[in-house]
């Protein structure tokens, strides 16, 4: 018992040292960024600094460079100013939608159906995904920093797929400007032909992101185990092996997102006139 007490004490001391070191790095990164104001100051909160440090293995210089690039990107791309009416047409088939359930870790879920892709307009696809990602992040539970992606490959073919160049751009934006926002990605029942596309795309996916991706095939024995470990089957749609029958309703989503745009404008202190401009 005495020996175990010492062992636990040393583990506790090590955790305290790690916590102190990370706290110091957050402060160092904040100082290195210099004076911030407006939306940039709002964006660069403590949780944000931690995400960028985590993405760069707590190397302050690398995290600073990464965050500064994101600040520049946000200043020009203005993701917080994208409004639903600008991107609604891209997703009117149900290409991407917000789930009305969370995963077992309490993370919000985005459902993606690449087989519903009807256009190869790369910029439209990127803005649509950025818009929904921003909205999911804004609505994350207070103690959560990450989301889960649930991708249904029903109907996916090379003809419905976006070009590799578009996929690369999307991956780059998500990895470079939304670090540590993905908790898990479930790729459900991808066809064999997807493997060729994945081999090309995987070159642009960093190791951390790649480890979060799970390929799940319904006919394999481990499928049910993987889905059960990540989701409550009772709330999961039938196309993912669950028990709920869901039908995408674009009009209903439009009404919801119109209200979400008001919430976004209020959060970022944006002139309400820009919501429908």
mmCIF file of C-alpha atoms in Angstrom:
data_model
loop_
_atom_site.group_PDB
_atom_site.id
_atom_site.type_symbol
_atom_site.label_atom_id
_atom_site.label_comp_id
_atom_site.label_asym_id
_atom_site.label_seq_id
_atom_site.Cartn_x
_atom_site.Cartn_y
_atom_site.Cartn_z
ATOM 1 C CA UNK A 1 0.000 0.000 0.000
ATOM 2 C CA UNK A 2 2.804 2.398 0.954
ATOM 3 C CA UNK A 3 4.588 1.705 -2.324
ATOM 4 C CA UNK A 4 1.379 2.285 -4.300
ATOM 5 C CA UNK A 5 0.835 5.621 -2.530
ATOM 6 C CA UNK A 6 4.296 6.777 -3.602
ATOM 7 C CA UNK A 7 3.633 5.576 -7.152
ATOM 8 C CA UNK A 8 0.373 7.511 -7.351
ATOM 9 C CA UNK A 9 2.029 10.553 -5.847
ATOM 10 C CA UNK A 10 4.713 10.557 -8.510
ATOM 11 C CA UNK A 11 2.086 10.232 -11.245
ATOM 12 C CA UNK A 12 0.190 13.177 -9.740
ATOM 13 C CA UNK A 13 3.364 15.258 -9.597
ATOM 14 C CA UNK A 14 4.129 14.435 -13.234
ATOM 15 C CA UNK A 15 0.603 15.486 -14.265
ATOM 16 C CA UNK A 16 0.997 18.745 -12.350
ATOM 17 C CA UNK A 17 4.319 19.343 -14.090
ATOM 18 C CA UNK A 18 2.723 18.641 -17.478
ATOM 19 C CA UNK A 19 -0.198 20.948 -16.695
ATOM 20 C CA UNK A 20 2.157 23.702 -15.523
ATOM 21 C CA UNK A 21 4.296 23.325 -18.632
ATOM 22 C CA UNK A 22 1.280 23.527 -20.919
ATOM 23 C CA UNK A 23 -0.125 26.516 -19.069
ATOM 24 C CA UNK A 24 3.230 28.246 -19.559
ATOM 25 C CA UNK A 25 3.192 27.436 -23.279
ATOM 26 C CA UNK A 26 -0.311 28.869 -23.660
ATOM 27 C CA UNK A 27 0.889 32.081 -22.027
ATOM 28 C CA UNK A 28 4.007 32.086 -24.203
ATOM 29 C CA UNK A 29 1.946 31.677 -27.362
ATOM 30 C CA UNK A 30 -0.421 34.459 -26.307
ATOM 31 C CA UNK A 31 2.524 36.808 -25.724
ATOM 32 C CA UNK A 32 4.167 35.804 -28.995
ATOM 33 C CA UNK A 33 1.055 36.738 -30.964
ATOM 34 C CA UNK A 34 1.215 40.305 -29.687
ATOM 35 C CA UNK A 35 -1.758 42.662 -29.304
ATOM 36 C CA UNK A 36 -5.011 41.371 -30.806
ATOM 37 C CA UNK A 37 -8.362 43.032 -31.271
ATOM 38 C CA UNK A 38 -11.865 42.540 -32.594
ATOM 39 C CA UNK A 39 -12.836 39.121 -33.909
ATOM 40 C CA UNK A 40 -9.225 37.950 -33.836
ATOM 41 C CA UNK A 41 -9.078 38.506 -30.095
ATOM 42 C CA UNK A 42 -12.405 36.719 -29.706
ATOM 43 C CA UNK A 43 -11.172 33.793 -31.815
ATOM 44 C CA UNK A 44 -7.837 33.422 -30.019
ATOM 45 C CA UNK A 45 -9.209 32.405 -26.638
ATOM 46 C CA UNK A 46 -7.407 29.970 -24.348
ATOM 47 C CA UNK A 47 -9.112 26.900 -25.820
ATOM 48 C CA UNK A 48 -8.098 28.007 -29.313
ATOM 49 C CA UNK A 49 -4.454 28.442 -28.310
ATOM 50 C CA UNK A 50 -4.469 24.965 -26.767
ATOM 51 C CA UNK A 51 -5.848 23.423 -29.958
ATOM 52 C CA UNK A 52 -3.112 24.957 -32.102
ATOM 53 C CA UNK A 53 -0.440 23.931 -29.617
ATOM 54 C CA UNK A 54 -1.817 20.394 -29.512
ATOM 55 C CA UNK A 55 -1.816 20.267 -33.312
ATOM 56 C CA UNK A 56 1.882 21.169 -33.298
ATOM 57 C CA UNK A 57 2.862 18.935 -30.372
ATOM 58 C CA UNK A 58 3.102 21.928 -28.040
ATOM 59 C CA UNK A 59 5.837 23.594 -30.040
ATOM 60 C CA UNK A 60 5.143 27.309 -29.518
ATOM 61 C CA UNK A 61 6.937 28.556 -32.637
ATOM 62 C CA UNK A 62 5.145 26.088 -34.916
ATOM 63 C CA UNK A 63 1.791 26.759 -33.251
ATOM 64 C CA UNK A 64 2.317 30.515 -33.656
ATOM 65 C CA UNK A 65 3.045 30.141 -37.363
ATOM 66 C CA UNK A 66 -0.004 27.935 -37.835
ATOM 67 C CA UNK A 67 -2.309 30.267 -35.911
ATOM 68 C CA UNK A 68 -1.045 33.361 -37.730
ATOM 69 C CA UNK A 69 -1.863 31.663 -41.036
ATOM 70 C CA UNK A 70 -5.369 30.934 -39.742
ATOM 71 C CA UNK A 71 -5.808 34.541 -38.640
ATOM 72 C CA UNK A 72 -4.878 35.681 -42.152
ATOM 73 C CA UNK A 73 -7.229 33.120 -43.690
ATOM 74 C CA UNK A 74 -10.135 34.143 -41.476
ATOM 75 C CA UNK A 75 -9.519 37.818 -42.258
ATOM 76 C CA UNK A 76 -9.856 37.195 -46.002
ATOM 77 C CA UNK A 77 -12.246 34.206 -46.182
ATOM 78 C CA UNK A 78 -14.467 35.551 -43.365
ATOM 79 C CA UNK A 79 -16.086 32.202 -42.460
ATOM 80 C CA UNK A 80 -18.213 33.817 -39.751
ATOM 81 C CA UNK A 81 -19.881 36.006 -42.405
ATOM 82 C CA UNK A 82 -21.021 33.166 -44.671
ATOM 83 C CA UNK A 83 -24.808 32.916 -44.590
ATOM 84 C CA UNK A 84 -27.052 29.979 -45.288
ATOM 85 C CA UNK A 85 -28.691 31.467 -48.366
ATOM 86 C CA UNK A 86 -25.234 31.610 -49.987
ATOM 87 C CA UNK A 87 -24.554 27.883 -49.643
ATOM 88 C CA UNK A 88 -28.005 26.288 -49.336
ATOM 89 C CA UNK A 89 -28.154 25.219 -52.977
ATOM 90 C CA UNK A 90 -25.010 23.101 -52.624
ATOM 91 C CA UNK A 91 -26.596 20.981 -49.919
ATOM 92 C CA UNK A 92 -30.235 20.885 -50.996
ATOM 93 C CA UNK A 93 -29.988 17.136 -51.684
ATOM 94 C CA UNK A 94 -28.835 16.429 -48.125
ATOM 95 C CA UNK A 95 -25.127 16.377 -48.950
ATOM 96 C CA UNK A 96 -24.243 17.469 -45.397
ATOM 97 C CA UNK A 97 -26.592 17.900 -42.465
ATOM 98 C CA UNK A 98 -26.450 18.278 -38.710
ATOM 99 C CA UNK A 99 -27.531 15.208 -36.781
ATOM 100 C CA UNK A 100 -30.126 15.520 -34.033
ATOM 101 C CA UNK A 101 -28.054 13.226 -31.833
ATOM 102 C CA UNK A 102 -24.557 13.167 -30.363
ATOM 103 C CA UNK A 103 -21.956 10.419 -30.215
ATOM 104 C CA UNK A 104 -21.220 8.561 -26.995
ATOM 105 C CA UNK A 105 -18.661 11.191 -26.004
ATOM 106 C CA UNK A 106 -21.293 13.923 -26.245
ATOM 107 C CA UNK A 107 -19.840 15.402 -29.423
ATOM 108 C CA UNK A 108 -22.001 16.988 -32.123
ATOM 109 C CA UNK A 109 -22.294 14.993 -35.354
ATOM 110 C CA UNK A 110 -22.229 16.034 -39.003
ATOM 111 C CA UNK A 111 -23.757 13.504 -41.402
ATOM 112 C CA UNK A 112 -22.270 13.505 -44.891
ATOM 113 C CA UNK A 113 -23.673 11.758 -47.953
ATOM 114 C CA UNK A 114 -21.136 12.202 -50.787
ATOM 115 C CA UNK A 115 -23.364 10.112 -53.058
ATOM 116 C CA UNK A 116 -25.756 13.082 -53.052
ATOM 117 C CA UNK A 117 -23.129 15.333 -54.640
ATOM 118 C CA UNK A 118 -24.650 17.015 -57.685
ATOM 119 C CA UNK A 119 -22.001 19.577 -58.590
ATOM 120 C CA UNK A 120 -18.222 19.646 -58.761
ATOM 121 C CA UNK A 121 -18.036 23.350 -57.976
ATOM 122 C CA UNK A 122 -15.124 23.228 -55.571
ATOM 123 C CA UNK A 123 -15.519 26.647 -53.980
ATOM 124 C CA UNK A 124 -19.206 26.012 -53.317
ATOM 125 C CA UNK A 125 -18.427 22.712 -51.618
ATOM 126 C CA UNK A 126 -15.754 24.279 -49.449
ATOM 127 C CA UNK A 127 -17.905 27.232 -48.354
ATOM 128 C CA UNK A 128 -20.814 24.911 -47.583
ATOM 129 C CA UNK A 129 -18.647 22.698 -45.375
ATOM 130 C CA UNK A 130 -16.947 25.677 -43.697
ATOM 131 C CA UNK A 131 -20.349 27.223 -42.966
ATOM 132 C CA UNK A 132 -21.705 24.060 -41.341
ATOM 133 C CA UNK A 133 -18.465 23.447 -39.436
ATOM 134 C CA UNK A 134 -18.584 26.973 -38.017
ATOM 135 C CA UNK A 135 -22.191 26.426 -36.991
ATOM 136 C CA UNK A 136 -21.505 23.083 -35.327
ATOM 137 C CA UNK A 137 -18.562 24.594 -33.443
ATOM 138 C CA UNK A 138 -20.727 27.489 -32.269
ATOM 139 C CA UNK A 139 -23.267 24.990 -30.924
ATOM 140 C CA UNK A 140 -20.879 22.492 -29.333
ATOM 141 C CA UNK A 141 -21.688 21.533 -25.734
ATOM 142 C CA UNK A 142 -19.833 23.803 -23.324
ATOM 143 C CA UNK A 143 -17.268 21.168 -22.343
ATOM 144 C CA UNK A 144 -16.623 19.873 -25.877
ATOM 145 C CA UNK A 145 -14.129 21.061 -28.465
ATOM 146 C CA UNK A 146 -14.577 18.446 -31.178
ATOM 147 C CA UNK A 147 -17.180 17.105 -33.578
ATOM 148 C CA UNK A 148 -17.718 13.721 -35.219
ATOM 149 C CA UNK A 149 -18.243 13.087 -38.919
ATOM 150 C CA UNK A 150 -20.473 10.230 -40.025
ATOM 151 C CA UNK A 151 -20.077 9.601 -43.767
ATOM 152 C CA UNK A 152 -22.580 7.443 -45.672
ATOM 153 C CA UNK A 153 -21.195 6.220 -48.996
ATOM 154 C CA UNK A 154 -24.520 4.994 -50.375
ATOM 155 C CA UNK A 155 -24.697 5.942 -54.043
ATOM 156 C CA UNK A 156 -21.108 7.176 -54.186
ATOM 157 C CA UNK A 157 -19.327 6.761 -57.522
ATOM 158 C CA UNK A 158 -16.371 8.417 -59.180
ATOM 159 C CA UNK A 159 -18.935 10.424 -61.169
ATOM 160 C CA UNK A 160 -20.473 11.931 -58.014
ATOM 161 C CA UNK A 161 -17.129 12.561 -56.389
ATOM 162 C CA UNK A 162 -15.449 15.960 -56.223
ATOM 163 C CA UNK A 163 -12.083 16.246 -58.006
ATOM 164 C CA UNK A 164 -8.961 15.377 -56.024
ATOM 165 C CA UNK A 165 -7.877 19.028 -56.224
ATOM 166 C CA UNK A 166 -11.091 20.081 -54.465
ATOM 167 C CA UNK A 167 -10.696 17.355 -51.843
ATOM 168 C CA UNK A 168 -7.134 18.545 -51.256
ATOM 169 C CA UNK A 169 -8.263 22.143 -50.738
ATOM 170 C CA UNK A 170 -10.966 21.048 -48.291
ATOM 171 C CA UNK A 171 -8.497 18.908 -46.331
ATOM 172 C CA UNK A 172 -5.963 21.733 -46.193
ATOM 173 C CA UNK A 173 -8.507 24.223 -44.835
ATOM 174 C CA UNK A 174 -9.826 21.813 -42.223
ATOM 175 C CA UNK A 175 -6.375 20.667 -41.067
ATOM 176 C CA UNK A 176 -4.718 24.070 -41.081
ATOM 177 C CA UNK A 177 -7.549 26.273 -39.832
ATOM 178 C CA UNK A 178 -9.687 23.929 -37.728
ATOM 179 C CA UNK A 179 -7.024 21.949 -35.827
ATOM 180 C CA UNK A 180 -8.190 19.446 -33.226
ATOM 181 C CA UNK A 181 -11.825 19.996 -34.150
ATOM 182 C CA UNK A 182 -12.322 16.474 -35.469
ATOM 183 C CA UNK A 183 -12.767 13.820 -32.821
ATOM 184 C CA UNK A 184 -13.641 10.917 -35.098
ATOM 185 C CA UNK A 185 -14.528 10.256 -38.739
ATOM 186 C CA UNK A 186 -16.606 7.183 -39.579
ATOM 187 C CA UNK A 187 -16.448 6.232 -43.259
ATOM 188 C CA UNK A 188 -19.413 3.881 -43.557
ATOM 189 C CA UNK A 189 -19.458 1.281 -46.331
ATOM 190 C CA UNK A 190 -17.171 2.943 -48.903
ATOM 191 C CA UNK A 191 -17.093 1.008 -52.215
ATOM 192 C CA UNK A 192 -13.914 -0.682 -53.328
ATOM 193 C CA UNK A 193 -13.339 1.943 -56.006
ATOM 194 C CA UNK A 194 -13.058 4.545 -53.241
ATOM 195 C CA UNK A 195 -9.752 2.948 -52.208
ATOM 196 C CA UNK A 196 -8.057 4.359 -55.320
ATOM 197 C CA UNK A 197 -9.378 7.841 -54.576
ATOM 198 C CA UNK A 198 -8.370 7.505 -50.906
ATOM 199 C CA UNK A 199 -4.801 6.537 -51.798
ATOM 200 C CA UNK A 200 -4.442 9.807 -53.681
ATOM 201 C CA UNK A 201 -6.178 11.940 -51.037
ATOM 202 C CA UNK A 202 -4.390 10.341 -48.080
ATOM 203 C CA UNK A 203 -1.174 12.025 -49.175
ATOM 204 C CA UNK A 204 -2.644 15.325 -47.961
ATOM 205 C CA UNK A 205 -3.957 13.992 -44.630
ATOM 206 C CA UNK A 206 -1.668 14.418 -41.625
ATOM 207 C CA UNK A 207 -0.946 11.502 -39.311
ATOM 208 C CA UNK A 208 -3.104 12.786 -36.436
ATOM 209 C CA UNK A 209 -6.157 13.173 -38.640
ATOM 210 C CA UNK A 210 -5.583 9.848 -40.348
ATOM 211 C CA UNK A 211 -5.676 8.038 -36.994
ATOM 212 C CA UNK A 212 -9.143 9.458 -36.311
ATOM 213 C CA UNK A 213 -10.603 7.902 -39.455
ATOM 214 C CA UNK A 214 -12.383 4.549 -39.205
ATOM 215 C CA UNK A 215 -13.433 2.534 -42.226
ATOM 216 C CA UNK A 216 -16.558 0.569 -41.327
ATOM 217 C CA UNK A 217 -18.107 -2.153 -43.498
ATOM 218 C CA UNK A 218 -21.561 -3.553 -42.562
ATOM 219 C CA UNK A 219 -20.747 -7.108 -43.627
ATOM 220 C CA UNK A 220 -17.715 -7.367 -41.361
ATOM 221 C CA UNK A 221 -17.965 -8.728 -37.835
ATOM 222 C CA UNK A 222 -16.403 -5.694 -36.194
ATOM 223 C CA UNK A 223 -18.876 -3.213 -37.740
ATOM 224 C CA UNK A 224 -21.529 -3.480 -35.050
ATOM 225 C CA UNK A 225 -18.881 -3.269 -32.332
ATOM 226 C CA UNK A 226 -17.367 -0.092 -33.803
ATOM 227 C CA UNK A 227 -20.739 1.622 -34.264
ATOM 228 C CA UNK A 228 -21.917 0.580 -30.804
ATOM 229 C CA UNK A 229 -18.782 1.980 -29.216
ATOM 230 C CA UNK A 230 -19.268 5.337 -30.937
ATOM 231 C CA UNK A 231 -23.060 5.786 -30.982
ATOM 232 C CA UNK A 232 -26.287 4.835 -29.279
ATOM 233 C CA UNK A 233 -27.871 2.492 -31.837
ATOM 234 C CA UNK A 234 -31.339 3.570 -30.719
ATOM 235 C CA UNK A 235 -30.725 7.096 -32.062
ATOM 236 C CA UNK A 236 -28.632 6.128 -35.091
ATOM 237 C CA UNK A 237 -30.182 6.234 -38.619
ATOM 238 C CA UNK A 238 -30.921 2.851 -40.206
ATOM 239 C CA UNK A 239 -28.431 3.463 -43.022
ATOM 240 C CA UNK A 240 -25.694 3.273 -40.390
ATOM 241 C CA UNK A 241 -27.078 0.141 -38.742
ATOM 242 C CA UNK A 242 -29.304 2.011 -36.305
ATOM 243 C CA UNK A 243 -33.029 2.017 -35.676
ATOM 244 C CA UNK A 244 -34.164 5.518 -36.662
ATOM 245 C CA UNK A 245 -35.686 6.338 -40.050
ATOM 246 C CA UNK A 246 -34.630 9.844 -41.022
ATOM 247 C CA UNK A 247 -35.633 11.789 -44.111
ATOM 248 C CA UNK A 248 -33.737 14.917 -45.046
ATOM 249 C CA UNK A 249 -36.003 17.966 -45.085
ATOM 250 C CA UNK A 250 -34.307 20.876 -46.820
ATOM 251 C CA UNK A 251 -37.059 23.401 -46.090
ATOM 252 C CA UNK A 252 -36.943 22.588 -42.393
ATOM 253 C CA UNK A 253 -33.157 22.961 -42.363
ATOM 254 C CA UNK A 254 -33.443 26.313 -44.151
ATOM 255 C CA UNK A 255 -35.751 27.629 -41.440
ATOM 256 C CA UNK A 256 -33.389 26.380 -38.738
ATOM 257 C CA UNK A 257 -30.287 27.841 -40.354
ATOM 258 C CA UNK A 258 -31.936 31.233 -40.846
ATOM 259 C CA UNK A 259 -32.284 31.410 -37.061
ATOM 260 C CA UNK A 260 -28.740 30.121 -36.649
ATOM 261 C CA UNK A 261 -27.473 32.984 -38.824
ATOM 262 C CA UNK A 262 -28.950 35.445 -36.354
ATOM 263 C CA UNK A 263 -27.192 33.651 -33.502
ATOM 264 C CA UNK A 264 -23.890 33.697 -35.406
ATOM 265 C CA UNK A 265 -24.143 37.419 -36.104
ATOM 266 C CA UNK A 266 -24.833 38.100 -32.447
ATOM 267 C CA UNK A 267 -21.901 35.948 -31.318
ATOM 268 C CA UNK A 268 -19.430 37.691 -33.638
ATOM 269 C CA UNK A 269 -21.072 41.101 -33.141
ATOM 270 C CA UNK A 270 -21.811 41.482 -36.843
ATOM 271 C CA UNK A 271 -24.260 44.058 -38.157
ATOM 272 C CA UNK A 272 -27.625 42.239 -38.567
ATOM 273 C CA UNK A 273 -27.997 43.862 -42.007
ATOM 274 C CA UNK A 274 -25.249 41.542 -43.280
ATOM 275 C CA UNK A 275 -27.339 38.474 -42.423
ATOM 276 C CA UNK A 276 -29.571 38.886 -45.453
ATOM 277 C CA UNK A 277 -27.317 41.091 -47.539
#
